[in-house]
C-alpha cells in the first residue's frame, strides 16, 4: 500500500501492512489449543474450561452436528447470550465448514422467523427458555430439522449448578424452562458428553463463508452480510497487532459485549482465542455489577465495551471501593464516546480507552485511535493496517473531498465483506469497485484522523444497538387502529439516541401510549420499542406523499420554531 497521511501517526511496532497467517477461524482455536493447552479459555462464574477442554468439546459437538447432516455451507443458528455453549457452538459449526447465523437473544418470534428463513437455517442451537418462549410456537413455519437445547446451569460448577435453577425460575421472565423430548430435540450437554470426537481438523478454506451476520439495509429489511473466514481473520490480526502490549497467553478479557454482535464476536471472542487468553463471560451486557466484579475477581486486563457500559461502570455504586487497576487498553465503539465518560473511566481505573469505528460489513473494525500514541478525543482515529479510506462527494460518490470537508466515508481492505446474502441490488449499492460505501458522513483532519459528523441513513443508535425506523413503522402500521407512523431517533443522555414514534390513528379509533408499547413488545426486541409515542392528526409529507422524517427531527431539535 502506498504511504498515506495517517501512516505517520502509527505508533512504534505497528506496521502499515501485515502478513496474514493462512489460518481459518476454527484453526485459530486449534493453534491456541496446541500452544496453550492448559491455559484458561473460558471463565463462567465458578466454572473454567482450558483451551484443551474447549477444543475437545468443540470436536465432540462438531462430530454430533456432522451426524445431523451439517457440512460445508449448512446454515446453523446460534441463539444464546455469552455462555460457554455459545463459544463451543460457534467453533463447532465453523469447524465443519458450515455457516454460523448469530441470533440476538432479544429477538421476537417474528424477527427469528425472518432471519432463519432468509438464511435457510436447518439446525438451531439455543437455550431452553428461548425455545419455549419464542421458537416452539412457530416451529412449523421454520425449516429447522434439529434443535440442540442448552441450559444456563449445565456449565456451572458445584454448588451453583444446584442453586441457579431456583434463581432462574424466579426471574421475570423465567430464564430456565423444561423442554419436552421429541423428534429433532437434542440436549446440549448430553450431546457433547456422549459423542466420541472424530472431527479433529478444520475444514473451511479462507474464502469460504463463515458468517451470515444480519444487519439492516436502506429499506430497513434485515439482511445477511456475508463474512468469510479470510475477512474476519484478517480483522482479528489487524486489531491484535494494533495493540503492541498484548501478551499472548497472559491477558484476561471481560466478554461483556454480546457475541451475536460482530463487535463482540471479533474484538472479544476471536481476538482472545487467537491470543490464547482467558474470556470472562458476562451473559447480560446490562449487568454492570457482574462486569465490575468480573474485572476485580479475575484481575482482568482488557474490557472492550460501548460507551453506555463505561458510563455504567463510572456510576456503579461504591465503584471507588473496587480495584480496577489491572485494566490496560480498552476499546470503545458502536456509538460516540462522551469526553466526560472517557475521562472519568480513565481516572478511576488508570486504564486507557481507545475509540474506534467499524461496521458489520467490515468484520467490523476500520479505524481506531492509537493505543499509546497520539489520540484525538471525539475522533474515530486512523485506518488500520492495509485499510484504505476516502471521503467522497455525497452526490457522485467518486470525487474525493479536501481535508476538513465532509463527505461519505468509503473503505477498502482485507476485512471487507463479500456482499449481502441473496440481495444483489443491496450489494451493488454498497460495494462499488472494491470500495465499501458506509453511508456515514465523515471528515479527515490534516493529521489523517477521522471524525463522524452524521449518517446518510435514518438509522438510530440506541445504547449501541442499530435500530431501523422503517422496521418499527411497518410493525406499527400493522396495528388495525394505526393509519400511519414515522419513527425517528432523538438525543438521549443515557442511550445516545432513543426511539420516538409519531402515530396517526384511523378516524374514530382510539389507542393509548401503553396500548402501542404493548403491541410493540409482541413484535420487536426490547431495544427497538419506542420510548416516546406522540399521537398526531397528520404527518408532514413531500409533494409525492413521502413522509418527511427530517421535518419531525427538526421540530424535536428546535421546539417552538
Coordinates of C-alpha atoms in Angstrom, one line a residue:
X1 CA 0.0 0.0 0.0
X2 CA 1.3 3.4 -0.9
X3 CA 2.1 5.8 2.0
X4 CA -1.0 7.5 3.5
X5 CA -1.4 10.7 5.5
X6 CA -2.3 8.7 8.6
X7 CA 0.6 6.3 8.5
X8 CA 2.8 8.9 10.2
X9 CA 0.6 8.6 13.3
X10 CA 1.2 4.8 13.6
X11 CA 3.0 4.1 16.9
X12 CA 6.2 2.2 17.1
X13 CA 5.8 -1.5 16.5
X14 CA 2.6 -1.2 14.3
X15 CA 3.4 -1.8 10.6
X16 CA 1.3 -0.2 7.9
X17 CA 1.0 -3.6 6.2
X18 CA 0.7 -7.1 7.7
X19 CA 1.4 -10.7 6.9
X20 CA -1.8 -12.7 7.5
X21 CA -1.4 -16.4 8.6
X22 CA -3.1 -18.9 6.4
X23 CA -5.5 -19.8 9.2
X24 CA -9.3 -20.1 9.3
X25 CA -11.3 -19.1 12.3
X26 CA -11.6 -22.6 13.8
X27 CA -7.9 -23.1 13.0
X28 CA -7.2 -20.2 15.4
X29 CA -8.6 -22.3 18.2
X30 CA -6.7 -25.4 17.1
X31 CA -3.5 -23.3 17.1
X32 CA -4.0 -21.9 20.5
X33 CA -5.0 -25.2 22.0
X34 CA -1.8 -26.7 20.7
X35 CA 0.3 -23.8 22.1
X36 CA -1.6 -23.2 25.4
X37 CA -3.5 -26.4 26.2
X38 CA -3.6 -25.8 30.0
X39 CA -4.4 -22.0 29.7
X40 CA -7.8 -21.0 30.8
X41 CA -10.0 -20.2 27.8
X42 CA -13.4 -19.6 29.4
X43 CA -14.4 -18.3 32.9
X44 CA -18.1 -18.5 33.6
X45 CA -18.9 -17.8 37.2
X46 CA -17.3 -20.8 39.1
X47 CA -16.6 -22.8 36.0
X48 CA -13.5 -22.8 33.9
X49 CA -12.5 -24.5 30.7
X50 CA -8.9 -24.8 29.4
X51 CA -8.1 -24.5 25.8
X52 CA -7.6 -28.3 25.6
X53 CA -11.0 -28.8 27.1
X54 CA -12.7 -26.2 24.9
X55 CA -11.1 -27.8 21.8
X56 CA -12.2 -31.3 22.8
X57 CA -15.8 -30.1 23.4
X58 CA -15.8 -28.3 20.1
X59 CA -14.7 -31.5 18.3
X60 CA -17.4 -33.5 20.1
X61 CA -20.2 -31.1 19.2
X62 CA -18.8 -30.9 15.6
X63 CA -19.0 -34.7 15.3
X64 CA -22.6 -34.7 16.6
X65 CA -23.5 -31.9 14.2
X66 CA -22.0 -33.8 11.3
X67 CA -24.2 -36.7 12.2
X68 CA -27.2 -34.4 11.8
X69 CA -26.2 -33.6 8.3
X70 CA -24.3 -30.4 9.0
X71 CA -21.5 -29.8 6.5
X72 CA -20.0 -27.2 4.2
X73 CA -22.4 -24.4 3.6
X74 CA -25.1 -25.6 6.1
X75 CA -26.7 -22.6 8.0
X76 CA -26.7 -23.2 11.7
X77 CA -28.4 -20.6 14.0
X78 CA -26.8 -19.9 17.4
X79 CA -29.4 -18.3 19.6
X80 CA -27.8 -17.6 23.0
X81 CA -26.1 -14.9 25.1
X82 CA -22.5 -15.1 26.1
X83 CA -22.2 -18.6 27.5
X84 CA -19.7 -21.5 27.2
X85 CA -22.2 -23.2 24.9
X86 CA -22.1 -20.2 22.6
X87 CA -18.3 -20.4 22.2
X88 CA -18.4 -24.2 21.8
X89 CA -21.2 -24.0 19.2
X90 CA -19.5 -21.2 17.1
X91 CA -16.3 -23.1 16.6
X92 CA -18.0 -26.5 16.1
X93 CA -20.2 -25.1 13.4
X94 CA -17.2 -23.4 11.6
X95 CA -15.0 -26.5 12.0
X96 CA -17.3 -28.3 9.7
X97 CA -17.3 -25.6 7.1
X98 CA -20.8 -24.7 8.0
X99 CA -22.1 -21.1 8.3
X100 CA -22.9 -19.5 11.7
X101 CA -26.1 -17.4 11.9
X102 CA -25.6 -15.5 15.2
X103 CA -29.1 -14.6 16.6
X104 CA -29.9 -11.9 19.1
X105 CA -31.5 -13.4 22.2
X106 CA -33.8 -10.4 22.4
X107 CA -35.4 -11.2 19.1
X108 CA -39.1 -11.9 19.0
X109 CA -40.6 -14.8 17.1
X110 CA -41.3 -12.6 14.1
X111 CA -37.7 -11.5 13.8
X112 CA -36.4 -15.0 14.3
X113 CA -38.7 -16.3 11.5
X114 CA -37.5 -13.7 9.1
X115 CA -33.8 -14.2 9.8
X116 CA -33.7 -18.0 9.9
X117 CA -36.0 -18.4 6.8
X118 CA -33.8 -16.0 4.9
X119 CA -30.6 -17.8 5.8
X120 CA -32.1 -21.3 5.2
X121 CA -31.3 -22.4 8.8
X122 CA -31.7 -26.2 9.2
X123 CA -30.1 -26.6 12.7
X124 CA -30.5 -24.3 15.6
X125 CA -28.6 -24.2 19.0
X126 CA -30.4 -22.3 21.8
X127 CA -31.3 -22.1 25.4
X128 CA -34.4 -23.9 26.8
X129 CA -36.3 -20.8 27.8
X130 CA -35.8 -19.2 24.4
X131 CA -37.1 -22.3 22.7
X132 CA -40.2 -22.5 24.8
X133 CA -40.9 -18.8 24.8
X134 CA -40.0 -17.7 21.2
X135 CA -39.5 -20.7 18.9
X136 CA -41.8 -23.5 19.8
X137 CA -44.9 -21.7 18.7
X138 CA -43.5 -21.0 15.2
X139 CA -41.6 -24.3 14.8
X140 CA -43.9 -25.5 11.9
X141 CA -43.2 -22.3 10.0
X142 CA -39.4 -22.8 10.3
X143 CA -37.3 -25.1 8.2
X144 CA -35.2 -26.2 11.2
X145 CA -34.8 -30.0 11.4
X146 CA -32.7 -30.2 14.6
X147 CA -32.8 -28.2 17.8
X148 CA -29.9 -28.5 20.3
X149 CA -31.2 -27.2 23.6
X150 CA -28.9 -26.0 26.3
X151 CA -29.5 -24.6 29.8
X152 CA -27.6 -22.0 31.8
X153 CA -26.8 -24.2 34.8
X154 CA -25.3 -27.0 32.8
X155 CA -22.0 -25.1 32.6
X156 CA -21.8 -24.1 36.2
X157 CA -19.7 -25.8 38.9
X158 CA -21.0 -27.1 42.2
X159 CA -22.9 -25.7 44.1
X160 CA -24.1 -23.0 41.7
X161 CA -25.4 -25.7 39.3
X162 CA -27.9 -26.7 42.0
X163 CA -28.7 -23.2 43.2
X164 CA -29.0 -21.4 39.8
X165 CA -32.2 -23.2 38.6
X166 CA -34.2 -21.9 41.6
X167 CA -33.0 -18.3 40.9
X168 CA -33.5 -18.6 37.1
X169 CA -37.1 -19.8 37.7
X170 CA -37.9 -16.7 39.7
X171 CA -36.5 -14.4 37.1
X172 CA -39.1 -12.3 35.2
X173 CA -39.4 -13.7 32.6
X174 CA -38.0 -17.1 33.8
X175 CA -34.6 -18.0 32.3
X176 CA -34.9 -21.7 32.5
X177 CA -37.6 -24.0 31.1
X178 CA -38.5 -27.6 30.7
X179 CA -38.4 -28.7 27.1
X180 CA -40.2 -31.9 26.3
X181 CA -38.3 -34.6 24.4
X182 CA -39.3 -35.4 20.9
X183 CA -38.2 -35.7 17.3
X184 CA -35.4 -33.3 16.4
X185 CA -34.8 -32.3 20.1
X186 CA -31.2 -32.8 21.4
X187 CA -29.8 -31.9 24.8
X188 CA -26.6 -29.8 24.5
X189 CA -24.6 -31.1 27.5
X190 CA -25.6 -34.8 26.9
X191 CA -24.8 -34.5 23.2
X192 CA -21.3 -33.2 23.9
X193 CA -20.7 -35.7 26.7
X194 CA -21.9 -38.7 24.8
X195 CA -20.3 -38.1 21.5
X196 CA -16.9 -39.6 20.7
X197 CA -15.0 -36.9 18.8
X198 CA -13.9 -37.9 15.3
X199 CA -13.8 -34.4 13.7
X200 CA -10.4 -33.0 14.6
X201 CA -9.5 -31.0 11.5
X202 CA -10.5 -27.6 10.3
X203 CA -12.5 -28.0 7.1
X204 CA -13.0 -24.5 5.8
X205 CA -10.9 -22.6 3.2
X206 CA -10.2 -19.0 3.9
X207 CA -12.6 -17.8 1.2
X208 CA -15.4 -19.9 2.4
X209 CA -18.4 -18.2 4.0
X210 CA -18.1 -18.2 7.8
X211 CA -21.0 -16.0 9.0
X212 CA -24.3 -14.6 7.9
X213 CA -24.3 -11.6 10.1
X214 CA -27.7 -9.9 10.0
X215 CA -27.9 -6.1 9.7
X216 CA -30.4 -3.6 8.4
X217 CA -30.5 -2.1 5.0
X218 CA -31.6 1.0 3.2
X219 CA -35.1 -0.4 3.2
X220 CA -34.9 -1.4 6.9
X221 CA -35.2 -5.1 6.0
X222 CA -32.7 -7.2 7.9
X223 CA -30.2 -8.8 5.6
X224 CA -27.3 -11.2 6.0
X225 CA -23.8 -9.7 5.5
X226 CA -21.6 -12.5 4.1
X227 CA -18.3 -12.6 6.1
X228 CA -15.7 -15.1 5.0
X229 CA -13.0 -16.7 7.1
X230 CA -10.4 -14.5 5.4
X231 CA -12.2 -11.2 6.1
X232 CA -12.9 -11.9 9.8
X233 CA -9.5 -13.5 10.4
X234 CA -7.8 -10.5 8.8
X235 CA -9.6 -8.1 11.1
X236 CA -8.6 -10.2 14.1
X237 CA -5.0 -10.0 13.1
X238 CA -5.3 -6.2 12.4
X239 CA -6.8 -5.4 15.8
X240 CA -4.5 -7.8 17.7
X241 CA -1.4 -6.1 16.3
X242 CA -2.8 -2.6 16.7
X243 CA -2.2 -3.0 20.5
X244 CA 1.6 -3.8 20.8
X245 CA 1.2 -4.5 24.5
X246 CA -1.0 -7.6 24.1
X247 CA 0.8 -10.6 25.7
X248 CA -0.3 -13.9 24.1
X249 CA -1.3 -16.5 26.7
X250 CA -1.4 -13.9 29.5
X251 CA -4.3 -11.5 29.2
X252 CA -7.8 -11.7 30.8
X253 CA -10.6 -10.2 28.7
X254 CA -14.0 -9.4 30.1
X255 CA -16.6 -10.5 27.5
X256 CA -19.5 -8.2 28.2
X257 CA -20.0 -7.3 24.5
X258 CA -22.5 -9.8 23.1
X259 CA -21.2 -12.4 20.7
X260 CA -24.2 -12.2 18.5
X261 CA -22.9 -8.7 17.5
X262 CA -19.9 -8.6 15.2
X263 CA -18.1 -6.2 17.6
X264 CA -18.2 -8.7 20.5
X265 CA -17.6 -11.7 18.2
X266 CA -14.4 -10.3 16.6
X267 CA -12.9 -7.9 19.1
X268 CA -13.6 -10.1 22.1
X269 CA -14.1 -13.8 21.4
X270 CA -11.9 -14.2 18.3
X271 CA -9.2 -11.9 19.5
X272 CA -9.0 -13.7 22.8
X273 CA -8.9 -17.2 21.2
X274 CA -6.3 -16.1 18.6
X275 CA -4.1 -14.9 21.5
X276 CA -4.8 -17.9 23.7
X277 CA -6.1 -15.8 26.6
X278 CA -9.0 -16.1 29.0
X279 CA -12.5 -14.8 28.5
X280 CA -14.7 -13.8 31.5
X281 CA -18.2 -14.4 30.1
X282 CA -20.9 -11.9 31.0
X283 CA -24.3 -13.1 29.6
X284 CA -26.2 -9.9 30.3
X285 CA -24.4 -6.8 28.9
X286 CA -26.6 -4.5 31.1
X287 CA -25.4 -6.3 34.3
X288 CA -22.8 -3.7 35.3
X289 CA -22.3 -5.4 38.7
X290 CA -21.2 -8.6 37.0
X291 CA -18.9 -6.6 34.8
X292 CA -17.2 -4.8 37.7
X293 CA -17.0 -8.0 39.8
X294 CA -15.6 -9.9 36.8
X295 CA -12.8 -7.4 36.4
X296 CA -11.9 -7.4 40.0
X297 CA -12.2 -11.2 40.7
X298 CA -10.3 -12.2 37.6
X299 CA -7.8 -9.3 37.5
X300 CA -8.9 -8.5 34.0
X301 CA -6.6 -6.7 31.8
X302 CA -8.9 -5.8 28.9
X303 CA -12.6 -4.8 28.7
X304 CA -13.8 -3.8 25.2
X305 CA -17.1 -2.1 25.6
X306 CA -19.6 0.5 24.3
X307 CA -19.9 4.0 25.9
X308 CA -23.0 3.0 27.9
X309 CA -21.0 0.2 29.6
X310 CA -18.2 2.6 30.6
X311 CA -20.8 5.1 31.9
X312 CA -22.4 2.2 33.9
X313 CA -19.1 1.3 35.5
X314 CA -18.4 5.0 36.3
X315 CA -21.8 5.3 38.1
X316 CA -21.8 1.9 39.7
X317 CA -22.5 2.2 43.5
X318 CA -19.3 2.4 45.5
X319 CA -17.2 1.8 42.4
X320 CA -14.3 3.6 44.1
X321 CA -14.0 0.6 46.5
X322 CA -13.3 -1.8 43.7
X323 CA -9.8 -2.3 42.4
X324 CA -10.0 -1.9 38.6
X325 CA -6.3 -1.0 38.2
X326 CA -5.5 -4.3 36.4
X327 CA -7.1 -2.9 33.2
X328 CA -4.9 -1.7 30.4
X329 CA -6.1 -0.7 27.0
X330 CA -9.9 -0.8 26.5
X331 CA -11.5 -0.3 23.1
X332 CA -14.8 1.6 22.6
X333 CA -17.0 1.5 19.6
X334 CA -20.6 1.3 18.3
X335 CA -21.5 4.8 19.4
X336 CA -19.8 8.1 20.1
X337 CA -17.9 8.2 23.4
X338 CA -18.6 11.3 25.5
X339 CA -15.4 13.0 26.7
X340 CA -16.6 13.1 30.3
X341 CA -17.2 9.4 30.3
X342 CA -13.8 8.6 28.9
X343 CA -12.0 10.9 31.4
X344 CA -13.9 9.6 34.4
X345 CA -13.3 6.0 33.5
X346 CA -9.6 6.5 32.9
X347 CA -9.3 8.4 36.2
X348 CA -11.0 5.7 38.2
X349 CA -9.1 2.8 36.6
X350 CA -5.8 4.0 35.3
X351 CA -6.7 2.3 32.0
X352 CA -6.8 3.9 28.6
X353 CA -9.8 3.9 26.2
X354 CA -9.1 3.9 22.5
X355 CA -12.1 4.8 20.4
X356 CA -12.6 3.2 17.1
X357 CA -15.1 2.7 14.3
X358 CA -16.5 -0.1 12.2
X359 CA -19.5 -1.8 10.6
X360 CA -20.8 -5.3 10.3
X361 CA -19.8 -5.2 6.7
X362 CA -16.1 -4.7 7.6
X363 CA -15.8 -7.5 10.1
X364 CA -16.1 -4.8 11.9
X365 CA -13.1 -2.5 12.6
X366 CA -11.8 0.0 10.1
X367 CA -10.5 2.8 12.3
X368 CA -9.0 3.2 15.8
X369 CA -7.1 5.7 17.8
X370 CA -3.6 4.5 18.6
X371 CA -3.4 2.7 21.9
X372 CA -0.3 4.5 23.2
X373 CA 0.5 7.1 20.6
X374 CA -1.4 10.3 19.8
X375 CA -5.1 10.1 20.0
X376 CA -7.8 12.7 19.4
X377 CA -10.8 12.7 21.7
X378 CA -14.0 12.7 19.7
X379 CA -12.2 11.1 16.7
X380 CA -12.7 7.6 15.5
X381 CA -9.0 7.5 14.9
X382 CA -7.0 6.4 11.9
X383 CA -7.4 3.5 9.5
X384 CA -5.9 0.1 10.5
X385 CA -3.0 -1.5 8.6
X386 CA -3.8 -2.4 4.9
X387 CA -7.0 -0.3 5.1
X388 CA -7.6 2.5 2.7
X389 CA -10.2 5.1 3.3
X390 CA -11.6 8.0 1.3
X391 CA -14.1 10.8 1.9
X392 CA -16.1 11.2 -1.3
X393 CA -18.8 13.6 -2.5
X394 CA -22.2 12.7 -1.2
X395 CA -23.8 13.1 -4.7
X396 CA -21.5 11.5 -7.1
X397 CA -19.8 9.1 -4.7
X398 CA -16.5 9.4 -6.5
X399 CA -14.9 12.9 -6.2
X400 CA -12.6 13.0 -3.2
X401 CA -13.2 15.8 -0.7
X402 CA -10.4 18.0 0.6
X403 CA -9.0 17.7 4.1
X404 CA -11.6 19.0 6.5
X405 CA -14.5 18.7 4.1
X406 CA -17.4 16.3 4.9
X407 CA -18.5 13.5 2.6
X408 CA -19.3 9.8 2.6
X409 CA -16.7 7.6 4.1
X410 CA -15.7 4.7 1.9
X411 CA -13.2 2.0 2.7
X412 CA -11.3 -1.0 1.2
X413 CA -9.2 -3.6 2.8
X414 CA -8.9 -7.4 3.5
X415 CA -11.6 -7.2 6.2
X416 CA -14.4 -6.2 3.9
X417 CA -17.4 -8.4 3.4
X418 CA -18.4 -10.4 0.3
X419 CA -21.9 -8.9 -0.2
X420 CA -25.4 -9.4 1.1
X421 CA -27.0 -12.9 1.1
X422 CA -29.4 -13.2 -1.9
X423 CA -29.5 -9.4 -2.3
X424 CA -27.6 -8.4 -5.4
X425 CA -29.1 -4.9 -5.6
X426 CA -28.2 -4.1 -2.0
X427 CA -24.7 -5.4 -2.6
X428 CA -24.2 -3.3 -5.7
X429 CA -25.3 -0.2 -3.8
X430 CA -22.8 -0.9 -1.0
X431 CA -19.8 -2.5 -2.7
X432 CA -18.5 -0.5 -5.7
X433 CA -15.3 -1.2 -7.5
X434 CA -13.8 -2.8 -4.4
X435 CA -14.9 0.0 -2.0
X436 CA -17.4 -0.3 0.8
X437 CA -19.8 2.7 0.9
X438 CA -20.5 3.1 4.6
X439 CA -23.4 5.5 4.5
X440 CA -21.7 7.6 7.2
X441 CA -20.7 11.2 6.7
X442 CA -17.2 11.9 7.9
X443 CA -14.3 14.3 7.5
X444 CA -10.5 13.9 7.9
X445 CA -8.2 16.4 9.5
X446 CA -4.7 17.4 8.5
X447 CA -3.1 14.6 10.5
X448 CA -5.2 11.8 9.0
X449 CA -7.7 11.4 11.9
X450 CA -11.3 10.9 11.0
X451 CA -14.4 12.3 12.6
X452 CA -18.0 11.1 12.0
X453 CA -20.3 14.0 11.6
X454 CA -23.6 12.4 10.5
X455 CA -25.4 9.5 8.9
X456 CA -26.9 9.3 5.4
X457 CA -29.4 6.8 6.5
X458 CA -32.1 7.3 9.2
X459 CA -30.6 4.5 11.4
X460 CA -30.9 5.1 15.1
X461 CA -28.1 4.1 17.5
X462 CA -29.7 3.4 20.9
X463 CA -27.4 2.0 23.6
X464 CA -25.1 0.7 20.9
X465 CA -27.8 -1.2 19.0
X466 CA -28.8 -0.4 15.5
X467 CA -32.5 0.5 15.2
X468 CA -34.1 0.9 11.8
X469 CA -37.2 3.2 11.7
X470 CA -38.7 1.5 8.7
X471 CA -39.0 -1.8 10.6
X472 CA -40.7 -0.1 13.5
X473 CA -43.1 1.7 11.3
X474 CA -44.0 -1.5 9.4
X475 CA -44.9 -3.1 12.8
X476 CA -46.9 -0.1 14.0
X477 CA -48.8 0.2 10.8
X478 CA -49.7 -3.5 11.2
X479 CA -51.9 -2.5 14.1
X480 CA -55.6 -2.3 13.0
X481 CA -56.1 1.1 14.7
X482 CA -53.0 2.8 13.2
X483 CA -53.2 4.6 9.9
X484 CA -49.5 5.6 9.5
X485 CA -46.5 6.3 11.6
X486 CA -43.0 7.8 11.4
X487 CA -40.1 6.9 13.7
X488 CA -37.0 8.9 14.4
X489 CA -34.1 9.0 16.8
X490 CA -33.9 11.8 19.4
X491 CA -30.9 12.6 21.6
X492 CA -30.8 10.8 25.0
X493 CA -28.1 11.2 27.7
X494 CA -28.0 7.5 28.6
X495 CA -28.7 5.7 25.4
X496 CA -27.1 8.2 22.9
X497 CA -30.3 8.1 21.0
X498 CA -33.7 6.9 21.9
X499 CA -36.7 5.9 19.7
X500 CA -39.7 8.2 19.2
X501 CA -42.7 7.3 17.0
X502 CA -45.3 9.7 15.7
X503 CA -48.6 7.9 15.1
X504 CA -51.8 8.8 13.2
X505 CA -54.9 6.7 14.0
X506 CA -57.7 5.8 11.7
X507 CA -60.6 8.2 12.1
X508 CA -62.8 7.3 15.0
X509 CA -60.3 4.9 16.6
X510 CA -58.5 5.4 19.9
X511 CA -55.3 4.0 21.5
X512 CA -53.3 4.9 24.5
X513 CA -49.5 5.1 24.6
X514 CA -49.5 1.9 26.7
X515 CA -51.5 0.1 24.1
X516 CA -48.9 1.0 21.4
X517 CA -46.0 -0.1 23.5
X518 CA -47.7 -3.4 24.5
X519 CA -48.2 -4.1 20.8
X520 CA -44.6 -3.4 20.0
X521 CA -43.4 -5.7 22.8
X522 CA -45.1 -8.6 21.0
X523 CA -43.3 -7.8 17.7
X524 CA -40.0 -6.1 18.4
X525 CA -36.9 -6.7 20.5
X526 CA -36.9 -4.5 23.6
X527 CA -34.3 -2.0 22.5
X528 CA -36.4 -1.2 19.4
X529 CA -39.6 -0.4 21.3
X530 CA -40.4 3.4 21.1
X531 CA -39.7 5.1 24.4
X532 CA -41.9 8.0 23.3
X533 CA -45.2 8.0 21.4
X534 CA -46.8 11.1 20.0
X535 CA -50.3 11.0 18.5
X536 CA -50.9 13.4 15.6
X537 CA -53.7 14.2 13.2
X538 CA -51.3 14.1 10.3
X539 CA -47.6 13.7 9.4
X540 CA -45.5 16.1 7.2
X541 CA -45.2 14.8 3.6
X542 CA -43.5 15.8 0.4
X543 CA -45.3 16.6 -2.8
X544 CA -45.1 12.9 -3.7
X545 CA -46.6 12.0 -0.3
X546 CA -43.4 10.7 1.2
X547 CA -43.3 11.1 5.0
X548 CA -40.6 13.7 5.9
X549 CA -38.8 12.4 8.9
X550 CA -36.3 15.3 8.7
X551 CA -39.1 17.7 9.5
X552 CA -40.1 15.7 12.5
X553 CA -36.4 15.7 13.7
X554 CA -36.2 19.5 13.1
X555 CA -39.3 20.0 15.2
X556 CA -37.8 17.9 18.0
X557 CA -34.4 19.7 17.9
X558 CA -35.9 23.2 17.6
X559 CA -39.2 23.3 19.5
X560 CA -41.2 26.4 19.0
X561 CA -39.8 27.3 15.6

